[in-house]
Tab-separated table of C-alpha atoms in Angstrom:
chain	number	residue	atom	x	y	z
A	1	UNK	CA	61.653	123.281	48.809
A	2	UNK	CA	62.569	122.333	45.220
A	3	UNK	CA	60.458	119.406	44.140
A	4	UNK	CA	63.319	116.919	43.365
A	5	UNK	CA	62.151	114.217	45.627
A	6	UNK	CA	59.670	112.443	43.284
A	7	UNK	CA	58.738	108.716	42.397
A	8	UNK	CA	59.297	107.282	39.301
A	9	UNK	CA	55.892	106.543	38.189
A	10	UNK	CA	56.686	103.979	35.499
A	11	UNK	CA	58.519	101.548	38.024
A	12	UNK	CA	55.639	101.634	40.564
A	13	UNK	CA	52.745	99.347	40.877
A	14	UNK	CA	49.423	100.790	40.290
A	15	UNK	CA	48.260	100.196	43.732
A	16	UNK	CA	51.251	101.955	44.990
A	17	UNK	CA	50.838	104.778	42.621
A	18	UNK	CA	47.499	105.199	43.972
A	19	UNK	CA	48.603	105.062	47.691
A	20	UNK	CA	51.085	107.820	46.767
A	21	UNK	CA	48.533	109.953	45.218
A	22	UNK	CA	46.116	109.553	47.911
A	23	UNK	CA	48.885	110.940	50.505
A	24	UNK	CA	49.336	113.885	47.988
A	25	UNK	CA	45.629	114.594	48.097
A	26	UNK	CA	45.596	114.123	51.874
A	27	UNK	CA	48.390	116.529	52.286
A	28	UNK	CA	46.722	118.968	49.943
A	29	UNK	CA	43.455	118.585	52.034
A	30	UNK	CA	45.167	119.272	55.271
A	31	UNK	CA	46.823	122.475	54.017
A	32	UNK	CA	43.349	123.696	53.118
A	33	UNK	CA	42.174	122.629	56.703
A	34	UNK	CA	45.081	124.066	58.723
A	35	UNK	CA	45.850	127.128	56.763
A	36	UNK	CA	43.696	128.166	53.875
A	37	UNK	CA	42.592	127.438	50.389
A	38	UNK	CA	45.557	129.378	49.016
A	39	UNK	CA	47.808	127.387	51.113
A	40	UNK	CA	47.187	124.419	48.918
A	41	UNK	CA	49.137	126.069	46.172
A	42	UNK	CA	52.273	125.478	48.074
A	43	UNK	CA	51.687	121.764	48.091
A	44	UNK	CA	55.043	120.027	46.949
A	45	UNK	CA	56.548	116.707	46.150
A	46	UNK	CA	59.325	117.245	48.899
A	47	UNK	CA	56.681	117.483	51.638
A	48	UNK	CA	54.808	114.658	50.132
A	49	UNK	CA	57.881	112.616	50.583
A	50	UNK	CA	58.128	113.989	54.192
A	51	UNK	CA	54.414	112.789	54.849
A	52	UNK	CA	55.080	109.304	53.311
A	53	UNK	CA	58.317	108.814	55.349
A	54	UNK	CA	56.465	110.030	58.538
A	55	UNK	CA	53.543	107.792	57.974
A	56	UNK	CA	55.741	104.927	57.341
A	57	UNK	CA	57.869	105.325	60.381
A	58	UNK	CA	55.087	105.809	62.746
A	59	UNK	CA	52.839	103.212	60.927
A	60	UNK	CA	50.130	105.464	61.397
A	61	UNK	CA	48.126	105.153	57.899
A	62	UNK	CA	44.861	103.426	58.892
A	63	UNK	CA	43.302	103.119	55.308
A	64	UNK	CA	41.875	105.009	52.552
A	65	UNK	CA	38.725	107.047	51.918
A	66	UNK	CA	37.023	108.087	48.742
A	67	UNK	CA	36.771	111.677	48.120
A	68	UNK	CA	36.738	114.392	45.621
A	69	UNK	CA	39.235	116.845	44.729
A	70	UNK	CA	38.571	120.480	46.008
A	71	UNK	CA	40.221	122.043	42.763
A	72	UNK	CA	38.126	119.866	40.359
A	73	UNK	CA	34.971	118.327	41.829
A	74	UNK	CA	34.575	116.089	38.906
A	75	UNK	CA	37.541	114.375	39.684
A	76	UNK	CA	37.404	111.571	42.307
A	77	UNK	CA	40.242	110.916	44.435
A	78	UNK	CA	41.369	108.853	47.446
A	79	UNK	CA	42.674	110.199	50.697
A	80	UNK	CA	45.159	108.232	52.816
A	81	UNK	CA	43.992	108.177	56.383
A	82	UNK	CA	46.311	108.882	59.377
A	83	UNK	CA	45.764	108.656	62.811
A	84	UNK	CA	48.429	110.916	64.173
A	85	UNK	CA	49.700	114.380	63.038
A	86	UNK	CA	51.793	113.291	60.091
A	87	UNK	CA	49.924	115.474	57.740
A	88	UNK	CA	49.700	118.493	60.028
A	89	UNK	CA	53.485	118.420	60.353
A	90	UNK	CA	53.969	117.988	56.756
A	91	UNK	CA	51.597	120.748	56.251
A	92	UNK	CA	53.505	123.019	58.730
A	93	UNK	CA	56.765	122.315	57.063
A	94	UNK	CA	55.315	123.138	53.797
A	95	UNK	CA	54.301	126.617	54.796
A	96	UNK	CA	57.355	127.176	56.761
A	97	UNK	CA	59.625	126.057	53.960
A	98	UNK	CA	57.688	128.372	51.436
A	99	UNK	CA	57.782	131.284	53.755
A	100	UNK	CA	61.579	131.084	54.246
A	101	UNK	CA	61.824	130.572	50.682
A	102	UNK	CA	60.274	133.781	49.857
A	103	UNK	CA	62.316	135.685	52.421
A	104	UNK	CA	65.391	134.244	50.515
A	105	UNK	CA	63.869	135.105	47.043
A	106	UNK	CA	63.354	138.815	47.983
A	107	UNK	CA	66.994	139.093	48.620
A	108	UNK	CA	68.160	137.235	45.309
A	109	UNK	CA	65.869	138.267	42.751
A	110	UNK	CA	65.469	141.447	40.548
A	111	UNK	CA	62.930	144.352	41.301
A	112	UNK	CA	59.833	143.147	39.717
A	113	UNK	CA	60.067	139.533	41.112
A	114	UNK	CA	61.028	140.779	44.391
A	115	UNK	CA	57.920	143.027	44.433
A	116	UNK	CA	55.680	140.256	43.459
A	117	UNK	CA	57.124	138.141	46.373
A	118	UNK	CA	56.589	141.032	48.784
A	119	UNK	CA	52.972	141.022	47.755
A	120	UNK	CA	52.314	137.251	48.687
A	121	UNK	CA	54.554	137.467	51.805
A	122	UNK	CA	52.250	138.576	54.160
A	123	UNK	CA	50.008	135.751	53.515
A	124	UNK	CA	52.477	133.047	54.129
A	125	UNK	CA	53.826	134.942	56.970
A	126	UNK	CA	50.669	134.572	58.671
A	127	UNK	CA	50.374	130.776	57.961
A	128	UNK	CA	54.062	130.558	59.083
A	129	UNK	CA	53.347	132.039	62.362
A	130	UNK	CA	50.537	129.473	62.994
A	131	UNK	CA	52.703	126.675	61.928
A	132	UNK	CA	55.645	127.813	64.057
A	133	UNK	CA	53.222	127.919	67.112
A	134	UNK	CA	52.373	124.185	66.875
A	135	UNK	CA	55.907	123.075	65.720
A	136	UNK	CA	58.398	125.382	66.987
A	137	UNK	CA	61.014	123.052	66.373
A	138	UNK	CA	60.600	122.899	62.612
A	139	UNK	CA	60.606	126.479	62.389
A	140	UNK	CA	63.896	126.763	64.316
A	141	UNK	CA	65.404	124.319	61.947
A	142	UNK	CA	64.444	125.864	58.709
A	143	UNK	CA	65.209	129.340	60.045
A	144	UNK	CA	68.833	128.340	61.062
A	145	UNK	CA	69.394	126.609	57.602
A	146	UNK	CA	68.618	129.948	55.959
A	147	UNK	CA	70.739	132.043	58.394
A	148	UNK	CA	73.775	129.713	57.920
A	149	UNK	CA	73.163	129.589	54.027
A	150	UNK	CA	73.116	133.428	53.963
A	151	UNK	CA	76.303	133.536	56.189
A	152	UNK	CA	78.008	130.906	53.857
A	153	UNK	CA	77.271	132.952	50.512
A	154	UNK	CA	79.238	135.683	51.857
A	155	UNK	CA	82.430	133.650	52.072
A	156	UNK	CA	85.034	133.654	49.566
A	157	UNK	CA	84.785	130.433	47.793
A	158	UNK	CA	83.271	127.919	50.044
A	159	UNK	CA	83.950	124.437	49.162
A	160	UNK	CA	81.027	122.136	47.759
A	161	UNK	CA	80.841	120.370	50.970
A	162	UNK	CA	80.424	123.644	53.020
A	163	UNK	CA	77.876	124.983	50.686
A	164	UNK	CA	75.555	121.884	50.954
A	165	UNK	CA	76.086	121.562	54.642
A	166	UNK	CA	72.951	123.962	55.709
A	167	UNK	CA	70.494	122.352	53.704
A	168	UNK	CA	71.875	118.737	54.472
A	169	UNK	CA	71.691	119.490	58.287
A	170	UNK	CA	68.173	120.706	57.861
A	171	UNK	CA	66.913	117.770	56.441
A	172	UNK	CA	68.998	115.667	58.772
A	173	UNK	CA	67.590	117.477	61.801
A	174	UNK	CA	64.002	117.095	60.606
A	175	UNK	CA	64.448	113.445	59.952
A	176	UNK	CA	66.242	112.915	63.098
A	177	UNK	CA	63.698	114.335	65.330
A	178	UNK	CA	61.447	111.080	64.226
A	179	UNK	CA	64.018	108.533	65.754
A	180	UNK	CA	62.297	106.283	68.447
A	181	UNK	CA	65.719	105.537	69.829
A	182	UNK	CA	69.222	106.626	69.710
A	183	UNK	CA	70.477	104.428	66.795
A	184	UNK	CA	67.464	104.982	64.714
A	185	UNK	CA	67.922	108.639	65.137
A	186	UNK	CA	71.502	108.268	64.083
A	187	UNK	CA	70.443	106.418	60.952
A	188	UNK	CA	67.749	109.125	60.049
A	189	UNK	CA	70.329	111.807	60.434
A	190	UNK	CA	72.786	110.224	58.177
A	191	UNK	CA	69.751	109.429	55.648
A	192	UNK	CA	68.530	113.059	55.948
A	193	UNK	CA	72.044	114.565	55.763
A	194	UNK	CA	72.720	113.050	52.208
A	195	UNK	CA	69.306	113.355	50.824
A	196	UNK	CA	69.557	117.212	51.937
A	197	UNK	CA	72.750	117.451	50.480
A	198	UNK	CA	71.547	115.716	47.384
A	199	UNK	CA	68.654	118.250	46.982
A	200	UNK	CA	70.845	121.175	47.388
A	201	UNK	CA	73.491	119.945	44.724
A	202	UNK	CA	70.709	119.092	42.505
A	203	UNK	CA	69.295	122.593	42.689
A	204	UNK	CA	72.774	124.041	42.224
A	205	UNK	CA	73.323	121.708	39.251
A	206	UNK	CA	69.907	123.007	37.849
A	207	UNK	CA	70.422	126.441	38.443
A	208	UNK	CA	74.009	126.405	37.044
A	209	UNK	CA	73.470	128.180	33.714
A	210	UNK	CA	71.075	130.553	35.013
A	211	UNK	CA	73.400	131.480	37.953
A	212	UNK	CA	76.256	131.789	35.668
A	213	UNK	CA	74.373	134.388	33.328
A	214	UNK	CA	73.250	136.503	36.402
A	215	UNK	CA	76.388	136.269	38.224
A	216	UNK	CA	74.601	134.746	41.274
A	217	UNK	CA	75.899	132.366	43.860
A	218	UNK	CA	76.611	128.984	42.766
A	219	UNK	CA	78.895	126.401	44.601
A	220	UNK	CA	79.815	124.863	41.199
A	221	UNK	CA	81.235	128.242	39.998
A	222	UNK	CA	84.629	127.746	41.497
A	223	UNK	CA	85.124	124.301	40.169
A	224	UNK	CA	87.657	123.848	37.616
A	225	UNK	CA	87.271	120.598	35.623
A	226	UNK	CA	86.784	119.572	31.954
A	227	UNK	CA	83.785	117.546	32.563
A	228	UNK	CA	81.576	119.455	34.932
A	229	UNK	CA	78.781	117.167	34.315
A	230	UNK	CA	80.441	114.306	35.114
A	231	UNK	CA	81.865	115.958	38.193
A	232	UNK	CA	78.154	116.885	39.343
A	233	UNK	CA	77.165	113.283	38.520
A	234	UNK	CA	79.721	111.655	40.706
A	235	UNK	CA	78.909	113.935	43.525
A	236	UNK	CA	75.338	113.417	43.234
A	237	UNK	CA	75.473	109.680	43.008
A	238	UNK	CA	77.707	109.440	45.856
A	239	UNK	CA	75.139	111.427	47.999
A	240	UNK	CA	72.196	109.168	46.994
A	241	UNK	CA	74.472	106.093	47.576
A	242	UNK	CA	75.105	107.095	51.073
A	243	UNK	CA	71.553	108.042	51.768
A	244	UNK	CA	70.566	104.619	50.386
A	245	UNK	CA	72.715	102.759	52.554
A	246	UNK	CA	71.410	104.594	55.780
A	247	UNK	CA	67.758	103.980	54.417
A	248	UNK	CA	68.559	100.080	54.128
A	249	UNK	CA	69.181	100.186	57.998
A	250	UNK	CA	65.814	101.595	58.761
A	251	UNK	CA	62.862	99.184	59.679
A	252	UNK	CA	60.554	100.322	56.826
A	253	UNK	CA	57.300	98.259	56.354
A	254	UNK	CA	54.366	100.529	55.349
A	255	UNK	CA	54.917	102.198	51.955
A	256	UNK	CA	58.024	100.262	51.612
A	257	UNK	CA	57.556	99.789	47.689
A	258	UNK	CA	56.853	103.777	47.225
A	259	UNK	CA	60.126	104.760	49.107
A	260	UNK	CA	62.043	102.058	47.527
A	261	UNK	CA	60.927	103.301	44.147
A	262	UNK	CA	61.950	106.810	45.100
A	263	UNK	CA	65.399	105.865	46.587
A	264	UNK	CA	66.298	103.635	43.631
A	265	UNK	CA	64.418	105.002	40.480
A	266	UNK	CA	62.734	108.175	41.328
A	267	UNK	CA	65.907	110.266	42.516
A	268	UNK	CA	68.306	108.890	40.085
A	269	UNK	CA	65.757	109.603	37.351
A	270	UNK	CA	65.298	113.128	38.441
A	271	UNK	CA	69.165	113.279	38.691
A	272	UNK	CA	69.510	112.182	35.061
A	273	UNK	CA	66.824	114.437	33.868
A	274	UNK	CA	68.619	117.533	35.370
A	275	UNK	CA	72.056	116.670	34.284
A	276	UNK	CA	71.025	115.764	30.687
A	277	UNK	CA	68.176	117.936	29.933
A	278	UNK	CA	68.488	120.868	27.862
A	279	UNK	CA	67.246	123.516	30.309
A	280	UNK	CA	67.264	121.062	33.277
A	281	UNK	CA	64.284	119.210	33.997
A	282	UNK	CA	62.715	121.086	36.657
A	283	UNK	CA	59.109	120.700	36.118
B	1	UNK	CA	64.022	88.698	71.826
B	2	UNK	CA	61.541	89.618	68.990
B	3	UNK	CA	60.171	86.972	66.803
B	4	UNK	CA	62.958	85.466	64.662
B	5	UNK	CA	60.682	85.225	61.880
B	6	UNK	CA	59.818	88.745	61.799
B	7	UNK	CA	63.313	89.707	62.015
B	8	UNK	CA	63.801	87.868	58.611
B	9	UNK	CA	60.751	89.207	57.427
B	10	UNK	CA	59.304	85.790	56.501
B	11	UNK	CA	56.095	84.004	57.747
B	12	UNK	CA	56.406	81.124	60.315
B	13	UNK	CA	55.217	78.803	57.576
B	14	UNK	CA	57.934	79.550	55.247
B	15	UNK	CA	60.112	76.732	53.835
B	16	UNK	CA	63.952	76.235	54.641
B	17	UNK	CA	64.676	77.451	51.220
B	18	UNK	CA	62.492	80.449	51.475
B	19	UNK	CA	64.299	81.084	54.980
B	20	UNK	CA	67.729	80.583	53.665
B	21	UNK	CA	66.986	83.062	50.852
B	22	UNK	CA	65.604	85.857	53.037
B	23	UNK	CA	68.693	85.227	55.389
B	24	UNK	CA	71.247	85.710	52.479
B	25	UNK	CA	69.385	88.763	51.076
B	26	UNK	CA	69.438	90.457	54.715
B	27	UNK	CA	72.969	89.512	55.158
B	28	UNK	CA	73.994	90.866	51.795
B	29	UNK	CA	72.421	94.110	52.840
B	30	UNK	CA	73.919	94.778	56.203
B	31	UNK	CA	77.348	93.175	55.077
B	32	UNK	CA	80.046	95.081	56.599
B	33	UNK	CA	81.699	95.817	53.409
B	34	UNK	CA	78.811	98.041	52.517
B	35	UNK	CA	79.507	100.059	55.728
B	36	UNK	CA	83.085	100.198	55.832
B	37	UNK	CA	84.142	103.630	57.022
B	38	UNK	CA	80.521	104.557	57.432
B	39	UNK	CA	79.385	106.300	60.631
B	40	UNK	CA	76.674	103.795	60.924
B	41	UNK	CA	79.018	100.837	60.715
B	42	UNK	CA	78.140	99.759	64.463
B	43	UNK	CA	74.474	100.075	63.758
B	44	UNK	CA	74.907	97.839	60.562
B	45	UNK	CA	76.987	95.548	62.864
B	46	UNK	CA	73.967	95.216	65.190
B	47	UNK	CA	71.413	94.424	62.555
B	48	UNK	CA	73.651	91.692	61.097
B	49	UNK	CA	74.050	90.145	64.576
B	50	UNK	CA	70.215	90.286	65.028
B	51	UNK	CA	69.664	88.610	61.668
B	52	UNK	CA	72.325	86.040	62.478
B	53	UNK	CA	70.891	85.243	65.710
B	54	UNK	CA	67.258	85.023	64.307
B	55	UNK	CA	68.693	82.588	61.528
B	56	UNK	CA	70.177	80.432	64.015
B	57	UNK	CA	67.132	80.598	66.282
B	58	UNK	CA	64.871	79.294	63.539
B	59	UNK	CA	67.289	76.551	62.518
B	60	UNK	CA	67.461	75.483	66.183
B	61	UNK	CA	63.701	75.407	66.460
B	62	UNK	CA	63.222	73.487	63.136
B	63	UNK	CA	65.986	70.959	64.009
B	64	UNK	CA	64.257	70.191	67.183
B	65	UNK	CA	61.080	69.538	65.551
B	66	UNK	CA	62.544	67.359	62.747
B	67	UNK	CA	65.669	66.020	64.123
B	68	UNK	CA	67.603	66.908	60.910
B	69	UNK	CA	69.996	69.465	60.397
B	70	UNK	CA	69.425	70.656	56.743
B	71	UNK	CA	69.703	74.299	56.831
B	72	UNK	CA	72.962	74.818	58.239
B	73	UNK	CA	73.881	77.693	60.424
B	74	UNK	CA	74.657	81.260	59.603
B	75	UNK	CA	77.651	81.363	57.349
B	76	UNK	CA	78.142	85.179	57.355
B	77	UNK	CA	79.755	86.374	60.582
B	78	UNK	CA	79.960	89.999	61.429
B	79	UNK	CA	83.512	90.664	61.788
B	80	UNK	CA	84.289	93.994	63.455
B	81	UNK	CA	85.491	97.040	61.830
B	82	UNK	CA	88.646	97.584	63.777
B	83	UNK	CA	90.859	99.836	61.889
B	84	UNK	CA	93.634	98.796	64.200
B	85	UNK	CA	95.887	96.125	63.021
B	86	UNK	CA	97.622	98.428	60.754
B	87	UNK	CA	100.783	98.700	63.436
B	88	UNK	CA	102.055	101.504	65.298
B	89	UNK	CA	101.114	104.903	64.157
B	90	UNK	CA	101.679	108.370	65.575
B	91	UNK	CA	97.754	108.886	64.769
B	92	UNK	CA	96.622	106.388	67.287
B	93	UNK	CA	94.698	108.927	69.180
B	94	UNK	CA	92.914	110.383	65.938
B	95	UNK	CA	92.098	106.749	64.838
B	96	UNK	CA	90.582	105.942	68.222
B	97	UNK	CA	88.527	109.342	68.078
B	98	UNK	CA	87.277	108.609	64.585
B	99	UNK	CA	86.269	105.079	65.712
B	100	UNK	CA	84.076	106.613	68.388
B	101	UNK	CA	82.614	109.190	66.068
B	102	UNK	CA	84.518	112.103	67.857
B	103	UNK	CA	85.271	113.854	65.030
B	104	UNK	CA	85.829	117.286	66.446
B	105	UNK	CA	88.433	115.874	68.717
B	106	UNK	CA	90.272	113.990	65.779
B	107	UNK	CA	90.281	117.305	63.666
B	108	UNK	CA	91.666	119.229	66.397
B	109	UNK	CA	94.728	116.536	66.706
B	110	UNK	CA	95.069	116.705	62.894
B	111	UNK	CA	95.047	120.343	62.717
B	112	UNK	CA	97.621	120.754	65.388
B	113	UNK	CA	100.162	118.685	63.255
B	114	UNK	CA	102.699	121.205	61.424
B	115	UNK	CA	102.279	121.369	57.544
B	116	UNK	CA	105.621	120.092	56.856
B	117	UNK	CA	105.039	116.805	58.796
B	118	UNK	CA	101.833	115.996	57.305
B	119	UNK	CA	102.216	112.706	55.503
B	120	UNK	CA	99.876	110.305	53.355
B	121	UNK	CA	98.331	108.879	56.654
B	122	UNK	CA	97.308	112.625	57.700
B	123	UNK	CA	95.582	112.880	54.466
B	124	UNK	CA	93.969	109.733	54.848
B	125	UNK	CA	92.561	110.555	58.340
B	126	UNK	CA	91.531	113.919	57.507
B	127	UNK	CA	89.709	112.397	54.601
B	128	UNK	CA	88.191	110.071	57.102
B	129	UNK	CA	87.011	112.861	59.185
B	130	UNK	CA	85.278	114.654	56.211
B	131	UNK	CA	83.854	111.264	55.134
B	132	UNK	CA	82.348	110.773	58.648
B	133	UNK	CA	80.734	114.415	58.459
B	134	UNK	CA	79.169	113.544	55.176
B	135	UNK	CA	81.523	115.629	53.470
B	136	UNK	CA	82.275	113.321	50.574
B	137	UNK	CA	83.745	115.605	48.194
B	138	UNK	CA	86.794	116.898	50.400
B	139	UNK	CA	86.960	113.369	51.800
B	140	UNK	CA	87.669	112.181	48.123
B	141	UNK	CA	90.295	114.899	47.518
B	142	UNK	CA	92.064	113.976	50.768
B	143	UNK	CA	92.044	110.221	50.034
B	144	UNK	CA	93.343	110.745	46.640
B	145	UNK	CA	96.248	112.796	48.050
B	146	UNK	CA	96.987	109.964	50.335
B	147	UNK	CA	97.164	107.512	47.601
B	148	UNK	CA	99.315	109.714	45.412
B	149	UNK	CA	101.715	110.121	48.182
B	150	UNK	CA	101.804	106.647	49.178
B	151	UNK	CA	100.567	104.453	46.367
B	152	UNK	CA	101.087	101.035	47.935
B	153	UNK	CA	99.131	101.587	50.951
B	154	UNK	CA	96.314	99.074	50.831
B	155	UNK	CA	94.125	100.850	53.529
B	156	UNK	CA	94.176	104.280	51.515
B	157	UNK	CA	93.535	102.365	48.052
B	158	UNK	CA	90.574	100.712	49.723
B	159	UNK	CA	89.167	104.091	50.771
B	160	UNK	CA	89.510	105.417	47.300
B	161	UNK	CA	88.083	102.297	45.695
B	162	UNK	CA	85.239	102.712	48.077
B	163	UNK	CA	84.745	106.330	47.147
B	164	UNK	CA	84.630	105.383	43.386
B	165	UNK	CA	82.157	102.799	43.814
B	166	UNK	CA	79.872	105.307	45.449
B	167	UNK	CA	80.416	107.999	42.770
B	168	UNK	CA	79.515	105.480	40.067
B	169	UNK	CA	76.779	103.948	42.012
B	170	UNK	CA	74.357	102.128	39.729
B	171	UNK	CA	71.514	101.148	41.859
B	172	UNK	CA	68.943	98.777	40.072
B	173	UNK	CA	69.086	100.969	37.249
B	174	UNK	CA	70.923	104.291	37.257
B	175	UNK	CA	71.304	104.372	33.667
B	176	UNK	CA	67.856	104.706	32.403
B	177	UNK	CA	68.698	102.925	29.215
B	178	UNK	CA	69.205	99.692	31.477
B	179	UNK	CA	66.087	99.775	33.426
B	180	UNK	CA	64.013	98.677	30.484
B	181	UNK	CA	66.101	96.292	29.120
B	182	UNK	CA	66.592	94.027	32.135
B	183	UNK	CA	63.059	92.538	32.233
B	184	UNK	CA	63.283	90.627	28.905
B	185	UNK	CA	60.133	90.398	26.784
B	186	UNK	CA	56.806	90.024	28.463
B	187	UNK	CA	53.465	89.586	27.206
B	188	UNK	CA	52.678	93.337	27.490
B	189	UNK	CA	55.787	94.233	25.570
B	190	UNK	CA	54.526	92.070	22.759
B	191	UNK	CA	51.228	93.648	23.017
B	192	UNK	CA	52.544	97.198	23.036
B	193	UNK	CA	54.881	96.430	20.268
B	194	UNK	CA	51.894	95.521	17.992
B	195	UNK	CA	50.072	98.486	19.111
B	196	UNK	CA	52.951	100.693	18.005
B	197	UNK	CA	53.029	98.590	14.748
B	198	UNK	CA	49.307	99.169	14.277
B	199	UNK	CA	49.737	102.991	14.841
B	200	UNK	CA	52.582	103.237	12.270
B	201	UNK	CA	50.689	101.207	9.826
B	202	UNK	CA	47.829	103.442	10.111
B	203	UNK	CA	49.908	106.438	9.590
B	204	UNK	CA	51.213	105.101	6.417
B	205	UNK	CA	47.995	104.468	5.140
B	206	UNK	CA	46.608	107.898	5.736
B	207	UNK	CA	49.556	109.394	4.090
């Protein structure tokens, strides 16, 4: 996806930061185990967020274990242990979303970039097939998102809300699937919807200048206002506010400090850096 | 029923004061005002009810033990969210659909109303449909239209205020500058200030 769902490290406790890192490393290891060493390059903050949310909701983290980083054997790291399939699921989502992102990139980018993307696509195509076999519902959700996104971009001047809808729905459906009862599923849907919406709008805000130059699709292009930054900021803040309201209704115990940090500091921080940064704050 | 202490997130050994504080925090979190117009209003109401019950239950248990009534009973009632009570309106069916989260049905009725008959309330309700869907931007535009057509209506103005509050939402520290100001000056701050000063000094000296 996009890498906006991050923590604000400065506001975390040290042990919370270590727990966060150990989930990150755990997910990386799972990617290597389930797919291949190269799949580890697809590791993203967004999917780490997904893994942490899953482990928190299912309360399945059983402890931590010392290990070593595969890429840097000199570096010691901790792995968060998990008793069910949270890691596999997050790993599956990682490769599935990367695969569909590549498909999208081939349509969108210029000749050379498209060529490069075509070279690595077969590898992820293989991974995605494997992931889709285990989690067909994840594959369907992400594919539907991309289909409706393509459909939408053909439309004449879609509204901001319409444009954000496919991505919002994708995260909403992914989160909803974890609900243990009807009301929790509804809360997760709402939370996922607004987070997905926020991610999409963040990406659009981040790419605004670039898209303007290349004449690519961007939902903010049709907005006529004197203060575009202010407008983006209001939209993004509202999405976060609504996601946070829904999040508050969840019964979060494990990793609460980390998830609270993301909702209250990490995401707003990222939002600020994208809106105020000279070239956006993507990396 | 689940353990009332667990509902409030406190240990059974907590003092009355701690329990009161935990209760207040939760009541603030689930307060109906935070979820006005939200599709999750009923979930929040349910949570509020559980918290109220747990608090009352704990008070009852403790009073039995001590024979005194020092903590009092829950003060926050979970009032309903009936948007009725605004008198008769030709959009009653729409309001009922919205209340039941049947947004498609509500929109069908709204779309069936010819354009020249679309008044402030029509825009307000259409905004409400958008809002329930999560389409906050169009909801905002509709609410604004409703208010500009009928500036004295309290219901529409509340909706706009609610939108504005969300659009300028400030969490514990949306403005990054504020985040670092709130904590006051701790030992760590002094220490790091000294270190910075030290660095500056050594810079000067080397020049």
